[in-house]
CSV table of C-alpha atoms in Angstrom, one decimal:
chain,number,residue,atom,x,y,z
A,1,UNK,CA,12.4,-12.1,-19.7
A,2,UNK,CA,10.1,-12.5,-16.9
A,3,UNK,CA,11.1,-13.6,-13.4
A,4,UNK,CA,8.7,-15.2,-11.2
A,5,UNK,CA,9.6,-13.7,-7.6
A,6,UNK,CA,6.6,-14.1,-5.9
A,7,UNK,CA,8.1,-14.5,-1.8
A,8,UNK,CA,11.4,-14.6,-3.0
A,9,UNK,CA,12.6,-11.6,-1.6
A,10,UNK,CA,11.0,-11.2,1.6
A,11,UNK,CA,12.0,-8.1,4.0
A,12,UNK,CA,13.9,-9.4,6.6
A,13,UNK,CA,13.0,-9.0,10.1
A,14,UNK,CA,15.0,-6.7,12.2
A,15,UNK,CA,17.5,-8.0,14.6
A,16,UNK,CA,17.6,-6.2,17.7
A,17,UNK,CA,21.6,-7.4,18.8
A,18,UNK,CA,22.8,-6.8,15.1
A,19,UNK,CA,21.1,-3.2,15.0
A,20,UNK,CA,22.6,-2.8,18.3
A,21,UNK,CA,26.5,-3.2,17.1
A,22,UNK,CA,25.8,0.2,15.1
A,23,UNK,CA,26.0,2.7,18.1
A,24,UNK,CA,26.3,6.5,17.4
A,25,UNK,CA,25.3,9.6,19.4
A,26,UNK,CA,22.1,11.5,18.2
A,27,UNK,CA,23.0,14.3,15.7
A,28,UNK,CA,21.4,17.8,16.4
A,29,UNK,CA,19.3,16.3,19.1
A,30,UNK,CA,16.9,19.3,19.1
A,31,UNK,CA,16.0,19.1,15.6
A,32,UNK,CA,12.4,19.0,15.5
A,33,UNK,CA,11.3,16.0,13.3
A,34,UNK,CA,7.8,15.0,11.7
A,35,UNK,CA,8.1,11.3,11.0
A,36,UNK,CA,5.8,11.1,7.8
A,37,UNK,CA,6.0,7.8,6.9
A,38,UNK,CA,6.2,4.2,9.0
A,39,UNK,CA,3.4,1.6,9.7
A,40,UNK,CA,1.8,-0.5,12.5
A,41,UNK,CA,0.7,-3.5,11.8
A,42,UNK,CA,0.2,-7.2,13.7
A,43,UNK,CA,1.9,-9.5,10.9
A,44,UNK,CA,2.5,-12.8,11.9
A,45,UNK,CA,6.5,-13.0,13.5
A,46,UNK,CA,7.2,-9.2,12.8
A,47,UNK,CA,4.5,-7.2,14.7
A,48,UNK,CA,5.4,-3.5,15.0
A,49,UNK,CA,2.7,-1.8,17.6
A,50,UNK,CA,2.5,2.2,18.6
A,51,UNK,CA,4.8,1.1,21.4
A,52,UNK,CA,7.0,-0.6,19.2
A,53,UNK,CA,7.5,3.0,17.6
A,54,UNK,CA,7.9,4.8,20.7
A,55,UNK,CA,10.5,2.8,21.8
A,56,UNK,CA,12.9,3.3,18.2
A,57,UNK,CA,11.6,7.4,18.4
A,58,UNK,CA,12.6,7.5,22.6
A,59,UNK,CA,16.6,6.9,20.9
A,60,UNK,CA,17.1,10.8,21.1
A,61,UNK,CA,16.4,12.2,17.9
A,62,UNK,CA,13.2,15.0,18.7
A,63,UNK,CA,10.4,13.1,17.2
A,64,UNK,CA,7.2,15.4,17.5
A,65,UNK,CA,4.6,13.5,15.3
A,66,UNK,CA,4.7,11.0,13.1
A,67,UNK,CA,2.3,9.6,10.2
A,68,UNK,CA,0.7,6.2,9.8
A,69,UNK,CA,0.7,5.1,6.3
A,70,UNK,CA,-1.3,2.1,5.6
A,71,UNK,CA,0.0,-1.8,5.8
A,72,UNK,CA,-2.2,-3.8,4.8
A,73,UNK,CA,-3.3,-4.8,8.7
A,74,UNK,CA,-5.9,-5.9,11.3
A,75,UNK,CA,-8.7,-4.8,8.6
A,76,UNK,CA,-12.3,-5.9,9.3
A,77,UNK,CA,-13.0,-9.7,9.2
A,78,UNK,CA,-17.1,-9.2,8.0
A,79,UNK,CA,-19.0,-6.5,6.6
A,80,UNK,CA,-19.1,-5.3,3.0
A,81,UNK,CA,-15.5,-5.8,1.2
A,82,UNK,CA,-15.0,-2.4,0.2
A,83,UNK,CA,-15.1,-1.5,4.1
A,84,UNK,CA,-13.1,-4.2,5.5
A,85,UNK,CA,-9.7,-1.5,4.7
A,86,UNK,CA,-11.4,0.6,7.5
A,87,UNK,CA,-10.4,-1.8,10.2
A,88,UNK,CA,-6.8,-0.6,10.1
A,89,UNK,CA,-7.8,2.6,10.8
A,90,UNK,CA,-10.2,1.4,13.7
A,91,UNK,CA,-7.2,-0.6,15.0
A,92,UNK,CA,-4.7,3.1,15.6
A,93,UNK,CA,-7.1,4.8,16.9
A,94,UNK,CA,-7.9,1.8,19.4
A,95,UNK,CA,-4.5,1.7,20.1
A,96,UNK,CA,-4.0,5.0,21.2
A,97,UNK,CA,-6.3,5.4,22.5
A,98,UNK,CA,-5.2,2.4,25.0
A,99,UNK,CA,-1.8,4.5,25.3
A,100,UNK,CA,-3.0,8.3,25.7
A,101,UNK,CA,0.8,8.8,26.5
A,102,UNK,CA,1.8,8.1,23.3
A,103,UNK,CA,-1.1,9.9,21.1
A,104,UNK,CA,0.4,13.1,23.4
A,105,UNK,CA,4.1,12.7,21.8
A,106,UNK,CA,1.8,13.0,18.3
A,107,UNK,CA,2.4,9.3,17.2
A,108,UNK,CA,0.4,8.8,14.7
A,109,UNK,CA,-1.3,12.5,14.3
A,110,UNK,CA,-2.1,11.6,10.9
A,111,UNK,CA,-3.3,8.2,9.1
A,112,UNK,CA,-3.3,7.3,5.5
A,113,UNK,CA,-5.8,4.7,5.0
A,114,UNK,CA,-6.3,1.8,2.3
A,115,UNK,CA,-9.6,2.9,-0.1
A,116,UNK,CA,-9.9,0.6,-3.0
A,117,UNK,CA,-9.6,3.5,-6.0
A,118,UNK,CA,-11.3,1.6,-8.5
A,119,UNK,CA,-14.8,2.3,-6.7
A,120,UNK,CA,-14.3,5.8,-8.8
A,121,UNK,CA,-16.9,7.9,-7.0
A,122,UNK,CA,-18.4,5.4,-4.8
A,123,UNK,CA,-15.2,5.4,-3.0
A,124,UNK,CA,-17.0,8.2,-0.9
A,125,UNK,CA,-18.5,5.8,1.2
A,126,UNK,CA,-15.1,4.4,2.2
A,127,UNK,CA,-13.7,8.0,2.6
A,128,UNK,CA,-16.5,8.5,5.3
A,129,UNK,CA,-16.2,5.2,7.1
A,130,UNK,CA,-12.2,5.9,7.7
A,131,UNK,CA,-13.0,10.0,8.5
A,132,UNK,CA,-15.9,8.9,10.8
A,133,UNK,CA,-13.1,6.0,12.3
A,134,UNK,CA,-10.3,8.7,12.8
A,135,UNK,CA,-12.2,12.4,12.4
A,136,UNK,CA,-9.4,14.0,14.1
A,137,UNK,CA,-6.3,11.8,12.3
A,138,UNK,CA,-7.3,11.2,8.4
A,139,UNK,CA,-5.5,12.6,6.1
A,140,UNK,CA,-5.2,10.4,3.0
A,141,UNK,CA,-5.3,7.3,1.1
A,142,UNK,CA,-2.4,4.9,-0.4
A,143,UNK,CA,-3.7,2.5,-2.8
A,144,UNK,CA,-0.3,0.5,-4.3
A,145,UNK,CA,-0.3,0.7,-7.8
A,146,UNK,CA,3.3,-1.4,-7.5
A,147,UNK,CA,3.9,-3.5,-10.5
A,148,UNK,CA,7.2,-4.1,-13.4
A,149,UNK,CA,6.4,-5.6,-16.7
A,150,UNK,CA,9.9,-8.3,-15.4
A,151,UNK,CA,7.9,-8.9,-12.7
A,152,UNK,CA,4.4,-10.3,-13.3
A,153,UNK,CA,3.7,-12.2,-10.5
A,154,UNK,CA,5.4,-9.2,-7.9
A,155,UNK,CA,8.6,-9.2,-6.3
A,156,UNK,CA,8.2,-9.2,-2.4
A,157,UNK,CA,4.5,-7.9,-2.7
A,158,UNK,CA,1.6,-8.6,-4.8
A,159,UNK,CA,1.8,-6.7,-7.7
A,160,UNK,CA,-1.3,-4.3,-8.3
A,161,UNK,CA,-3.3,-4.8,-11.5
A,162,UNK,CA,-1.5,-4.2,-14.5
A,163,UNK,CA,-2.3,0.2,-15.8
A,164,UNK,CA,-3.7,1.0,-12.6
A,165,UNK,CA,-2.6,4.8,-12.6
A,166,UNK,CA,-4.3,5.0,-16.1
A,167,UNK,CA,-8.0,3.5,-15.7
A,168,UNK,CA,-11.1,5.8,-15.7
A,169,UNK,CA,-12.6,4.2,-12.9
A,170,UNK,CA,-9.2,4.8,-11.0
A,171,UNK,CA,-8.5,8.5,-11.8
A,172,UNK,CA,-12.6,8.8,-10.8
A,173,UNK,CA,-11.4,7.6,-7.5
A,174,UNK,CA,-8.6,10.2,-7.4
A,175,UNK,CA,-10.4,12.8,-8.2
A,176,UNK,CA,-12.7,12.2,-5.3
A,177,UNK,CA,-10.1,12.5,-2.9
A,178,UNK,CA,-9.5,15.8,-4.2
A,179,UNK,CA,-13.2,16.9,-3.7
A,180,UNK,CA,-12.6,15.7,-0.4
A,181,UNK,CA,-9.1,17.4,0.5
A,182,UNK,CA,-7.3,14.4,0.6
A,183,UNK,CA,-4.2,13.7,-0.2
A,184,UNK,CA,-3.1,10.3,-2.4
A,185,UNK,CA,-0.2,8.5,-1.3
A,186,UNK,CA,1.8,6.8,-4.5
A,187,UNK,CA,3.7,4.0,-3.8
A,188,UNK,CA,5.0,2.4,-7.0
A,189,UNK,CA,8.3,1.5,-8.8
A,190,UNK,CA,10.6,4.2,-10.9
A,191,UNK,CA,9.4,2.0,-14.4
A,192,UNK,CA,6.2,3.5,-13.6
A,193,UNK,CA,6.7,7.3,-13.0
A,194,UNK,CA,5.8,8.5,-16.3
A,195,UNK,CA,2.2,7.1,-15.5
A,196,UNK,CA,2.3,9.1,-12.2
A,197,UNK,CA,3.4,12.7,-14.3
A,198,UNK,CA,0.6,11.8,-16.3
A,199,UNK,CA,-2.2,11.7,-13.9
A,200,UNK,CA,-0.5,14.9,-12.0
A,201,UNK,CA,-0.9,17.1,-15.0
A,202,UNK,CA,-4.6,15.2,-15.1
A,203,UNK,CA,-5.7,16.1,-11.9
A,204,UNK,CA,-3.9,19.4,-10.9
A,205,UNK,CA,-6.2,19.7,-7.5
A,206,UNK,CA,-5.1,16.2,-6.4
A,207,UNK,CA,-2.2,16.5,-3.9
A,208,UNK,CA,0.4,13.6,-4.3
A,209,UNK,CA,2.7,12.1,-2.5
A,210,UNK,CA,5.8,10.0,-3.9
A,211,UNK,CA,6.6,7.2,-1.5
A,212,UNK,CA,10.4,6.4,-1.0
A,213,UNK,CA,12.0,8.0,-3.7
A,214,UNK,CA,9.6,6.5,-6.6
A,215,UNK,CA,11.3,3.1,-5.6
A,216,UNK,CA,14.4,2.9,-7.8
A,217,UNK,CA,14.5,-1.4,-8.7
A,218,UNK,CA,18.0,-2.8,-8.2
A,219,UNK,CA,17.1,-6.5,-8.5
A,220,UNK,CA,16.7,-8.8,-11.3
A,221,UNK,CA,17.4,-7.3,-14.9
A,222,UNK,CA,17.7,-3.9,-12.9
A,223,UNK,CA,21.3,-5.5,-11.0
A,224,UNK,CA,23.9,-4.3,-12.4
A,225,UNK,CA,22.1,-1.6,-14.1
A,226,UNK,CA,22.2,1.1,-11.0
A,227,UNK,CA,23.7,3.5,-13.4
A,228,UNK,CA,21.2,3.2,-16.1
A,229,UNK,CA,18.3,3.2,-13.5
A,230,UNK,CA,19.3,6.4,-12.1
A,231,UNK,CA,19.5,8.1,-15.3
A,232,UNK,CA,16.2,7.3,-16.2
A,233,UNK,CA,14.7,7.8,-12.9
A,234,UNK,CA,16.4,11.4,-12.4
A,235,UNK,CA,14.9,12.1,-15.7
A,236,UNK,CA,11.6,11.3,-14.5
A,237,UNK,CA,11.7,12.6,-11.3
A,238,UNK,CA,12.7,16.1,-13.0
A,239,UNK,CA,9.3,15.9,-15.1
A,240,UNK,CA,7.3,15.2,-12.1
A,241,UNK,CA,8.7,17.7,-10.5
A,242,UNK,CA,6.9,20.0,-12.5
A,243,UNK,CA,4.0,19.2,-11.4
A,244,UNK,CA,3.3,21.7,-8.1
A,245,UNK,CA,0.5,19.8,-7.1
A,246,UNK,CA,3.2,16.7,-5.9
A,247,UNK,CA,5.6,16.3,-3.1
A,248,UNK,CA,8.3,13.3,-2.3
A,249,UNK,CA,9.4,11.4,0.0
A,250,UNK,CA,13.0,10.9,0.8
A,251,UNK,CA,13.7,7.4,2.2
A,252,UNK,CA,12.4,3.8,1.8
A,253,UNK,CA,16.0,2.7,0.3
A,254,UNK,CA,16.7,0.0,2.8
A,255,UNK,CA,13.9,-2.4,1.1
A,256,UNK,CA,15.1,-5.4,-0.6
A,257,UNK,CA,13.3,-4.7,-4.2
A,258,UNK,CA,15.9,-1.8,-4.0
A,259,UNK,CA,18.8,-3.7,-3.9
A,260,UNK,CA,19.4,-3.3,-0.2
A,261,UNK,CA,21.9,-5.9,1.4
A,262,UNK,CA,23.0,-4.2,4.5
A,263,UNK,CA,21.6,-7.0,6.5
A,264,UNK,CA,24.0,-9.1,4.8
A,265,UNK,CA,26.6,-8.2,6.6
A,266,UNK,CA,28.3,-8.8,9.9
A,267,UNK,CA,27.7,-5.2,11.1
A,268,UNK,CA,24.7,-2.6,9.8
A,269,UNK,CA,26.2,0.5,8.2
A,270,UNK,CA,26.7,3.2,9.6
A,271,UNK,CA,25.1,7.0,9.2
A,272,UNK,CA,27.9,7.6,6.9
A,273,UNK,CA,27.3,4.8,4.7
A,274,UNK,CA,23.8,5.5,4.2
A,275,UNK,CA,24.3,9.2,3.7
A,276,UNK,CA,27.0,8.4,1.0
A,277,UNK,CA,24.6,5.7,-0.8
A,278,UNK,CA,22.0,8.2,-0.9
A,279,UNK,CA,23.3,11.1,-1.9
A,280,UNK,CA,22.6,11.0,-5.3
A,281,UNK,CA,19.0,10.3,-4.7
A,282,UNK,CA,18.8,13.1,-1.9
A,283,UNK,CA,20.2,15.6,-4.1
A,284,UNK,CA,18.7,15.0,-7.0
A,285,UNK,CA,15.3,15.1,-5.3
A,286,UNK,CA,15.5,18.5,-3.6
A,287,UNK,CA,17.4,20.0,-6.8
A,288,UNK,CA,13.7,19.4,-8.7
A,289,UNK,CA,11.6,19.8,-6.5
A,290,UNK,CA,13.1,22.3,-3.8
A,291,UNK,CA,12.8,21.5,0.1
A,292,UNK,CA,9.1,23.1,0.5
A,293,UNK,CA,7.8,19.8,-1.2
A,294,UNK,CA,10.3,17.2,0.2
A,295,UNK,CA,10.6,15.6,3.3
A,296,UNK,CA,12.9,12.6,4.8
A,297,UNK,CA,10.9,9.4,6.3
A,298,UNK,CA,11.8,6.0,8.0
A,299,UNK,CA,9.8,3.8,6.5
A,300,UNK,CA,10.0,1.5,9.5
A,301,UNK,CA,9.6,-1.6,10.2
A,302,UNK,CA,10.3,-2.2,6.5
A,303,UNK,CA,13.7,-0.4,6.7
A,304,UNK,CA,14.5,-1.3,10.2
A,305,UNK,CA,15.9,-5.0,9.1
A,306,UNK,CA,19.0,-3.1,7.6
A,307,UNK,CA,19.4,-0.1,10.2
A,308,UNK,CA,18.3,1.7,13.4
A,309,UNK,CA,15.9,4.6,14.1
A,310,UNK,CA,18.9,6.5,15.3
A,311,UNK,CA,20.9,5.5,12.7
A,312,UNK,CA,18.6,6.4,9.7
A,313,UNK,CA,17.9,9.8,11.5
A,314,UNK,CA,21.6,10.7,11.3
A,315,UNK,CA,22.1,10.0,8.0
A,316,UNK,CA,19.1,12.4,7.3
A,317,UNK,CA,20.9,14.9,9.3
A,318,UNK,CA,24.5,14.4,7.6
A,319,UNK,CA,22.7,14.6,4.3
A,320,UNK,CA,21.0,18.1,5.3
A,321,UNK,CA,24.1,19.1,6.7
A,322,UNK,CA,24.5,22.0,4.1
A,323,UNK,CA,21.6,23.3,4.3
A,324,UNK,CA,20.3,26.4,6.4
A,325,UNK,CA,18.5,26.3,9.0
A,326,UNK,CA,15.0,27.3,7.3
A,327,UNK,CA,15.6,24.5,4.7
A,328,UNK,CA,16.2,22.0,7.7
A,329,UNK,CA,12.8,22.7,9.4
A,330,UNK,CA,11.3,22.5,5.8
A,331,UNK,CA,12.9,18.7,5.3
A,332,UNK,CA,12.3,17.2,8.6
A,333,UNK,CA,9.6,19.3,9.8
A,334,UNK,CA,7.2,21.7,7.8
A,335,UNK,CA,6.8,19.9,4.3
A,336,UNK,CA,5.1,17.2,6.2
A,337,UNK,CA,3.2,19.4,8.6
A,338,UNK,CA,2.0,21.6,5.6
A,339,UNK,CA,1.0,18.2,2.6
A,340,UNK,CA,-0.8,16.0,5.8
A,341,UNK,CA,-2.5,19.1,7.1
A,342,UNK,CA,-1.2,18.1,10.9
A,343,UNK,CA,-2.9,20.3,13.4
A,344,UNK,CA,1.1,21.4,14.8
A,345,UNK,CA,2.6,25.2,14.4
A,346,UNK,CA,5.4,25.3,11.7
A,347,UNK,CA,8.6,25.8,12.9
């Protein structure tokens, strides 16, 4: 059956004396870290700037660069509508360059932009407008393909047109990334990662990137079904895996549509609690696809209403705790240097 959860699960804003009751010391505070995945955006009672950032990175843990990954923000208000998109872009690189402090600690060394992929190849123009807007930053596009057939009318974002991953016009748009050395960003739900193998063995040349795990669901039919989920997402994840031209991102689990209710409770969890509830996940990940094609992200804001920068950090670092200390700089360091092309030495 359908469920109609348009706004009904609506990330919840941090709270700065509630994240402040879970206070730990930085693990391996010299570990250097590329932050590959947060936003900045101006949304209306929740704005999250490039200071905002520095302020959650500036908790201890060795944050060297980070990467912007589009939200949906301060995009233009006239011009043609396939352009508008480009504004975010416009927006970072006005902000830093307001705060040249800030670019210098690498926030932000690399931006993944909003192109609408359904242009096919006249995407190109877009692609130029957001390279000639950030020549020195652009990496990549995300375009959310995010939709559940027990979802129709979206869960706590508008769902994307139904097939996405599998229209010509689409995969046209892919496939001009490639041409261009751009990476695509896929940010969708586990029910839809056999669409995502698909186009990976489609487009070999096209570097992906899996956004928070492939989004397990754990609401609606999916609660109360974790065990099920998993299954069928490990399954997938193993398949897509195969692909060499695909890397993942290993975070994104404190969003709602996840099942997420830390920020139900009278104190956030702690770096232990995370690491335990991911395990699984993290595992499972780096099993398939080996640590020179995963890296761990914040995802804040989004994940800051159920946990601290610090916080989320450590349980990164209790999770890699095992591994050596080439694997380390692989996972929270040189996967992301290597897939966004960042202008930074390996370490």
């Amino acid at each position: 059956m359908a469920l109609e959860f348009t706004g009904a699960l609506r990330y919840p804003n941090p709270r700065v004396e509630w994240l402040a009751l879970q206070d730990e010391d930085i693990l391996d505070p010299s570990l250097p870290i590329v932050d590959p995945h947060h936003h900045i955006w101006a949304q209306e009672g929740n704005p999250y700037g490039v200071a905002d950032l520095a302020e959650d990175i500036g908790h201890g843990h060795r944050v060297v660069a980070t990467v912007f990954v589009e939200a949906h923000s301060s995009y233009r208000i006239e011009g043609p509508e396939e352009l508008k998109p480009v504004g975010e872009t416009e927006a970072i690189e006005k902000a830093l360059a307001a705060r040249p402090d800030l670019a210098d600690r690498g926030l932000c060394r690399g931006i993944v932009g909003k192109a609408d992929l359904t242009l096919g190849g006249a995407v190109e123009r877009v692609i130029a407008a957001h390279s000639a807007a950030s020549p020195e930053r652009f990496r990549g596009v995300r375009h959310l393909v995010t939709r559940d057939p027990h979802f129709p009318n979206g869960i706590a974002l508008r769902p994307s047109p139904e097939g996405l991953l599998k229209r010509i016009d689409f995969r046209e748009g892919l496939a001009t990334l490639a041409r261009h050395g751009l990476s695509f960003d896929a940010m969708l739900y586990h029910s839809q990662l056999s669409d995502l193998i698909e186009v990976a063995r489609f487009l070999p040349e096209l570097a992906i990137v899996l956004d928070h795990f492939g989004c397990p669901l754990g609401v609606g039919p999916y609660k109360g079904r974790e065990d099920e989920t998993f299954r069928h997402w490990r399954e997938n994840i193993r398949m897509l895996a195969a692909c060499p031209n695909v890397a993942i991102k290993m975070g994104g689990m404190g969003m709602v549509v996840t099942g997420a209710t830390w920020h139900e409770s009278p104190r956030p969890p702690s770096s232990g609690d995370l690491a335990r509830a991911w395990q699984p996940l993290v595992e499972t990940a780096i099993e398939a696809f080996g640590v020179d094609r995963c890296m761990f992200e914040s995802n804040f804001p989004v994940d800051k209403g159920m946990f601290s920068y610090p916080v989320v950090w450590n349980a990164f670092k209790r999770l890699a705790a095992g591994a050596s200390t080439a694997e380390k700089a692989a996972l929270f360091h040189n996967t992301a240097v290597r897939v966004y092309r960042l202008p930074i030495p390996l370490v």
